[in-house]
Short mmCIF file of C-alpha atoms in Angstrom, two decimals:
data_model
loop_
_atom_site.label_atom_id
_atom_site.label_comp_id
_atom_site.label_asym_id
_atom_site.label_seq_id
_atom_site.Cartn_x
_atom_site.Cartn_y
_atom_site.Cartn_z
CA MET A 9 7.13 12.08 -43.09
CA LYS A 10 4.35 13.31 -40.49
CA LEU A 11 2.53 10.50 -38.38
CA VAL A 12 -0.53 10.98 -36.60
CA LEU A 13 -1.82 9.24 -33.97
CA SER A 14 -5.40 8.79 -32.73
CA ALA A 15 -6.03 8.77 -28.78
CA ARG A 16 -8.02 6.29 -27.01
CA ILE A 17 -11.61 7.28 -25.20
CA ALA A 18 -10.53 5.02 -22.19
CA ARG A 19 -6.90 5.97 -21.29
CA ALA A 20 -6.22 2.56 -19.03
CA VAL A 21 -3.11 2.74 -17.00
CA LEU A 22 -0.84 0.77 -18.81
CA SER A 23 0.62 -2.89 -17.95
CA VAL A 24 3.81 -2.85 -20.56
CA SER A 25 7.24 -4.11 -19.67
CA LEU A 26 10.08 -2.25 -21.00
CA LEU A 27 13.54 -4.08 -20.60
CA VAL A 28 15.42 -0.51 -21.95
CA PHE A 29 13.40 1.50 -19.28
CA ALA A 30 14.20 -1.03 -16.67
CA GLU A 31 18.43 0.10 -17.96
CA TRP A 32 17.65 3.95 -17.62
CA ALA A 33 16.76 3.13 -14.67
CA ALA A 34 19.68 1.61 -13.28
CA LEU A 35 21.82 3.65 -15.04
CA ALA A 36 20.30 6.91 -13.66
CA ALA A 37 20.90 5.33 -10.57
CA THR A 38 24.64 5.35 -11.06
CA GLN A 39 25.04 8.89 -12.47
CA GLU A 40 26.69 9.82 -8.66
CA GLN A 41 29.15 7.44 -8.74
CA ALA A 42 30.59 8.21 -11.94
CA GLU A 43 33.04 10.32 -10.14
CA LYS A 44 34.51 6.40 -10.26
CA TYR A 45 34.91 5.91 -14.37
CA PRO A 46 38.31 6.40 -15.81
CA PRO A 47 38.06 9.72 -17.87
CA THR A 48 35.21 8.25 -20.95
CA ILE A 49 35.72 9.87 -24.69
CA VAL A 50 32.58 8.59 -27.21
CA PHE A 51 33.56 9.44 -31.08
CA MET A 52 31.24 9.78 -33.82
CA SER A 53 31.76 11.08 -37.19
CA ASP A 54 31.27 10.60 -41.08
CA PHE A 55 34.61 9.48 -41.55
CA GLY A 56 34.71 5.77 -42.23
CA THR A 57 37.05 3.72 -41.57
CA VAL A 58 38.86 3.54 -44.61
CA ASP A 59 41.48 6.25 -44.64
CA ASP A 60 43.72 7.50 -41.24
CA SER A 61 40.94 10.49 -40.20
CA VAL A 62 39.63 8.73 -37.06
CA ALA A 63 42.85 7.31 -35.94
CA ILE A 64 44.46 10.81 -36.15
CA CYS A 65 41.57 12.49 -34.31
CA LYS A 66 42.49 9.17 -31.58
CA GLY A 67 45.55 9.84 -31.40
CA VAL A 68 45.72 14.13 -30.32
CA MET A 69 43.15 12.80 -27.95
CA TYR A 70 45.55 10.09 -26.08
CA SER A 71 48.88 12.85 -26.64
CA ILE A 72 46.58 15.16 -24.31
CA ALA A 73 44.00 13.16 -22.11
CA PRO A 74 46.28 9.84 -22.27
CA ASP A 75 43.83 8.42 -18.93
CA ALA A 76 41.29 8.37 -20.89
CA ARG A 77 39.25 5.28 -22.47
CA ILE A 78 37.60 5.92 -26.43
CA PHE A 79 34.97 4.45 -27.61
CA ASP A 80 34.14 4.68 -30.95
CA LEU A 81 30.12 4.88 -31.77
CA THR A 82 29.80 4.95 -35.14
CA HIS A 83 31.79 6.22 -37.52
CA GLN A 84 29.82 5.24 -40.28
CA VAL A 85 27.31 8.25 -40.31
CA LYS A 86 25.99 8.78 -43.48
CA PRO A 87 27.69 11.59 -45.24
CA TYR A 88 26.62 14.31 -44.07
CA SER A 89 23.48 13.18 -42.57
CA ILE A 90 23.32 15.42 -39.68
CA LEU A 91 19.79 14.74 -38.27
CA ASP A 92 21.55 10.01 -38.58
CA ALA A 93 24.05 11.34 -36.13
CA ALA A 94 22.03 12.98 -33.91
CA ARG A 95 19.61 9.87 -34.14
CA PHE A 96 22.88 7.51 -32.91
CA LEU A 97 23.56 10.56 -30.49
CA GLN A 98 20.41 10.79 -29.08
CA GLY A 99 20.71 6.98 -28.43
CA ALA A 100 24.11 6.42 -26.67
CA THR A 101 23.31 9.33 -24.01
CA PRO A 102 21.69 7.33 -21.29
CA TYR A 103 23.85 4.39 -21.31
CA TYR A 104 27.30 6.58 -20.47
CA PRO A 105 27.78 7.81 -17.38
CA ALA A 106 27.86 11.33 -16.03
CA GLY A 107 30.42 12.86 -17.27
CA THR A 108 31.50 11.37 -20.14
CA VAL A 109 32.58 13.60 -22.83
CA PHE A 110 30.84 12.82 -26.40
CA VAL A 111 32.78 13.97 -30.02
CA ALA A 112 30.69 14.76 -32.47
CA VAL A 113 31.79 15.36 -35.95
CA VAL A 114 29.50 15.54 -39.25
CA ASP A 115 29.98 18.97 -40.25
CA PRO A 116 28.65 19.79 -43.63
CA GLY A 117 29.93 23.17 -42.48
CA VAL A 118 33.21 22.60 -41.57
CA GLY A 119 35.83 25.61 -42.26
CA SER A 120 32.77 28.04 -42.56
CA GLU A 121 31.15 30.97 -39.88
CA ARG A 122 29.54 27.77 -37.75
CA ARG A 123 30.24 27.58 -34.42
CA ALA A 124 32.25 24.72 -32.64
CA ILE A 125 30.54 24.69 -29.04
CA VAL A 126 30.86 22.50 -25.59
CA ALA A 127 27.21 21.76 -24.51
CA ARG A 128 26.26 20.81 -21.11
CA SER A 129 23.65 18.54 -20.22
CA LYS A 130 21.22 17.73 -16.84
CA ARG A 131 22.56 14.77 -16.94
CA LYS A 132 26.37 16.27 -16.44
CA GLN A 133 27.53 14.99 -20.20
CA TYR A 134 29.49 16.87 -22.78
CA PHE A 135 29.04 17.66 -26.40
CA VAL A 136 31.42 19.07 -28.30
CA LEU A 137 30.62 19.76 -31.48
CA PRO A 138 28.77 22.07 -34.99
CA ASP A 139 26.83 24.18 -34.01
CA ASN A 140 24.82 22.62 -37.27
CA GLY A 141 21.21 20.98 -34.97
CA LEU A 142 23.34 18.05 -33.93
CA ILE A 143 22.98 18.42 -30.38
CA THR A 144 18.81 18.86 -31.34
CA LEU A 145 17.22 15.11 -30.38
CA ALA A 146 20.30 14.34 -27.60
CA GLY A 147 19.08 18.50 -26.10
CA GLU A 148 15.54 17.72 -26.24
CA ARG A 149 15.73 14.81 -24.30
CA ASP A 150 18.84 15.12 -22.24
CA GLY A 151 18.05 18.67 -21.43
CA ILE A 152 20.84 21.50 -21.96
CA GLU A 153 21.39 23.07 -19.35
CA ALA A 154 24.05 25.36 -20.46
CA ALA A 155 26.67 25.78 -23.74
CA ARG A 156 29.77 27.34 -24.54
CA GLU A 157 31.62 28.57 -28.01
CA ILE A 158 35.44 27.39 -28.55
CA LYS A 159 37.19 30.23 -28.18
CA ASN A 160 40.47 29.10 -26.52
CA PRO A 161 43.35 28.75 -28.12
CA ALA A 162 44.76 27.09 -25.81
CA TRP A 163 42.70 24.34 -26.22
CA ILE A 164 42.94 23.33 -29.59
CA ILE A 165 45.67 22.24 -31.58
CA SER A 166 48.69 24.25 -32.09
CA GLY A 167 50.35 25.35 -34.53
CA GLY A 168 47.58 26.34 -36.84
CA VAL A 169 43.67 24.95 -37.91
CA SER A 170 43.56 23.37 -41.16
CA ALA A 171 39.86 25.19 -42.83
CA THR A 172 38.55 21.54 -43.89
CA PHE A 173 39.86 19.10 -40.80
CA ASN A 174 38.99 20.75 -37.17
CA GLY A 175 37.74 17.31 -36.02
CA ARG A 176 41.35 16.68 -35.27
CA ASP A 177 41.98 20.37 -35.02
CA ILE A 178 39.42 21.37 -32.49
CA PHE A 179 37.20 18.93 -31.19
CA SER A 180 39.36 16.14 -30.35
CA PRO A 181 41.74 18.48 -28.57
CA VAL A 182 38.86 20.52 -26.58
CA ALA A 183 37.16 16.26 -26.29
CA ALA A 184 40.51 15.61 -24.36
CA HIS A 185 41.05 18.54 -22.50
CA LEU A 186 37.21 17.90 -20.87
CA ALA A 187 38.24 14.17 -19.92
CA ARG A 188 41.13 16.10 -18.36
CA GLY A 189 39.04 17.36 -16.13
CA GLU A 190 39.48 21.26 -16.62
CA ASP A 191 37.25 23.93 -15.98
CA TRP A 192 34.87 23.18 -18.88
CA THR A 193 33.58 27.59 -18.88
CA GLN A 194 37.14 28.10 -20.12
CA VAL A 195 36.98 27.15 -23.44
CA GLY A 196 35.36 30.09 -24.66
CA PRO A 197 31.99 32.52 -23.93
CA GLU A 198 28.11 31.16 -23.26
CA VAL A 199 26.48 30.83 -25.73
CA PRO A 200 22.20 30.99 -25.13
CA VAL A 201 21.01 27.93 -25.19
CA ALA A 202 18.26 29.07 -27.08
CA LYS A 203 20.55 30.52 -29.76
CA LEU A 204 21.78 26.93 -30.37
CA VAL A 205 21.13 26.25 -34.42
CA ARG A 206 18.00 23.17 -34.07
CA LEU A 207 17.01 20.71 -36.84
CA GLY A 208 13.42 21.44 -38.58
CA VAL A 209 12.28 18.30 -36.45
CA ARG A 210 9.03 19.44 -35.17
CA PRO A 211 8.63 17.40 -31.18
CA ALA A 212 6.16 14.92 -31.08
CA GLU A 213 2.81 16.88 -30.07
CA LEU A 214 -0.10 15.38 -27.78
CA GLY A 215 -2.98 16.81 -27.73
CA LEU A 216 -7.25 15.82 -26.62
CA HIS A 217 -7.20 13.58 -29.92
CA GLY A 218 -4.26 12.11 -30.56
CA MET A 219 -0.39 12.19 -31.11
CA THR A 220 1.23 13.61 -34.18
CA GLY A 221 5.09 13.27 -34.13
CA GLN A 222 7.57 12.55 -37.94
CA VAL A 223 9.48 9.85 -39.25
CA ILE A 224 12.90 10.72 -39.27
CA ALA A 225 14.59 7.77 -39.95
CA THR A 226 14.27 4.18 -41.72
CA ASP A 227 16.38 1.16 -39.45
CA GLY A 228 18.76 0.13 -42.35
CA PRO A 229 18.65 -2.34 -44.28
CA TYR A 230 15.15 -3.66 -42.68
CA GLY A 231 12.93 -0.99 -43.11
CA ASN A 232 11.64 0.12 -39.99
CA LEU A 233 9.93 3.26 -39.85
CA ILE A 234 11.79 5.57 -36.26
CA THR A 235 9.40 8.19 -35.22
CA ASN A 236 10.28 10.63 -32.64
CA ILE A 237 7.80 9.46 -30.41
CA ALA A 238 9.38 8.78 -27.32
CA ALA A 239 7.29 4.82 -25.69
CA GLU A 240 6.72 7.76 -22.53
CA ASP A 241 4.49 9.70 -24.64
CA PHE A 242 2.48 7.12 -26.57
CA LEU A 243 1.91 5.60 -23.93
CA LYS A 244 0.05 8.24 -22.45
CA LEU A 245 -2.18 7.65 -25.06
CA GLY A 246 -3.43 4.52 -23.03
CA TYR A 247 -3.27 1.93 -26.30
CA LYS A 248 -3.14 -2.14 -24.30
CA LEU A 249 -0.65 -4.45 -26.51
CA GLY A 250 -2.52 -5.91 -28.13
CA GLU A 251 -4.66 -3.59 -29.75
CA GLN A 252 -5.17 -1.82 -32.67
CA VAL A 253 -4.30 1.89 -33.42
CA PRO A 254 -5.65 3.91 -35.50
CA ILE A 255 -2.99 6.36 -37.65
CA GLU A 256 -2.37 8.41 -40.27
CA LEU A 257 0.11 8.14 -42.36
CA ASN A 258 1.25 10.59 -45.74
CA ASN A 259 -2.59 11.41 -45.20
CA GLN A 260 -3.05 7.32 -45.63
CA ARG A 261 -5.10 5.74 -42.77
CA MET A 262 -4.27 2.60 -41.27
CA SER A 263 -4.79 0.58 -38.73
CA ILE A 264 -1.60 -1.22 -37.04
CA PRO A 265 -1.98 -3.64 -34.16
CA PHE A 266 0.63 -2.34 -31.25
CA VAL A 267 2.76 -4.69 -29.95
CA ARG A 268 5.83 -6.24 -28.60
CA THR A 269 8.05 -7.25 -30.57
CA PHE A 270 7.99 -8.61 -34.69
CA SER A 271 6.54 -12.19 -33.89
CA ASP A 272 3.45 -11.21 -32.07
CA VAL A 273 1.90 -10.63 -35.87
CA ARG A 274 2.17 -13.22 -38.55
CA LEU A 275 4.36 -13.18 -41.13
CA TYR A 276 4.14 -9.70 -43.48
CA GLN A 277 1.52 -8.19 -41.41
CA ARG A 278 2.59 -4.53 -40.06
CA LEU A 279 3.07 -3.48 -36.60
CA LEU A 280 3.84 -0.32 -34.68
CA PHE A 281 6.20 -1.03 -31.49
CA ILE A 282 8.60 0.93 -28.91
CA ASP A 283 12.12 0.21 -30.33
CA SER A 284 15.37 -0.48 -28.63
CA ARG A 285 16.83 2.71 -27.65
CA GLY A 286 12.56 3.45 -26.40
CA ARG A 287 11.30 5.09 -29.47
CA LEU A 288 7.53 4.52 -31.41
CA SER A 289 8.51 2.57 -34.87
CA LEU A 290 7.03 0.97 -37.69
CA ALA A 291 7.60 -2.26 -39.24
CA ILE A 292 6.06 -5.70 -41.11
CA ASN A 293 7.55 -8.37 -40.32
CA GLN A 294 10.38 -9.91 -41.82
CA GLY A 295 8.73 -7.18 -44.87
CA ASN A 296 9.92 -3.58 -45.14
CA PHE A 297 7.92 -0.91 -44.00
CA ALA A 298 10.02 1.93 -46.24
#
C-alpha cells in the first residue's frame, strides 16, 4: 500500500518531544558498557506456544550457554509472515545492548537451499536467521556490517539436522555459541551484505515535493496503519504538531492532522502520529483505519 506525503513549503525547525528518541539516545550511550551484561539471547518465531518447539529450542541454547539470559520477543508471529517478523525484529533492537544475539525463526523455506546466516550490525548485535529477507528492516535502520553463512558442523546440533526443524538444530545452537563469546567468523564463509535476500519493501524516499513510503502492517486489533517511514525522516518535511498533512493513500487524497496521541483529535477522527517504535502511523481515534 503506497503512501505519499506532501512537503511543507516552509520547513521550520520542529520542537517535537518524542520519548522514543530520548530512550534510544540513552540506550545508545550504554552500548560501551555491553561487557557488563550477561550473555543475552532474544528469541522470536512463528512456532506458537501450544507444543514443545519453543521449550526444546531453549533447552538446546541453555545446554550450550547455561549462563545466557533468553528473552522471548514473540512466538506468535503470523505463520510464514516474514514481513511481520522483520517488523518486530526492527522494533526490538534499540532496546538491547551491544552483544545481544537475536535468533529469529520464521522460515517458510526450511530444509530448502536457502542459506542459514549470521549477520552483525553496526550496533554490534548478532542476528541468527534464515536468509529470506527477515533481516531487511533491522538492517536498513541499524546497518549490517558483515554476514556469514552457517557451515561449521561444530556449531550445529550433533546427530544430524532435521529438514523441518532448523530452529532446533541450526539456529538455536549457533545463537548459544555466539552468546558464549565464541569467534563468530568461525561459523562459516563470509556472505557479501549486498547479496543478502531483501524483502520487496522499497525504502521510504524523501524528494523535493514530499515523501513516498509504504504501509507495511496493521497494528493488531486496533486497525492502525504502520508505515516504513521513520520519524526522523518524516520530521524533515517540516510539519508541526497540530498541522494538517496532505497525503495520498491508494490513490485517494486526504488531509490528516499530525498529532502526538489519539486523544488530540475528536472521537472517530483520523490522525497521523509517531508510534512507540518511531514509525509514522495512521489511525482513527477509537476506530479502525484499516
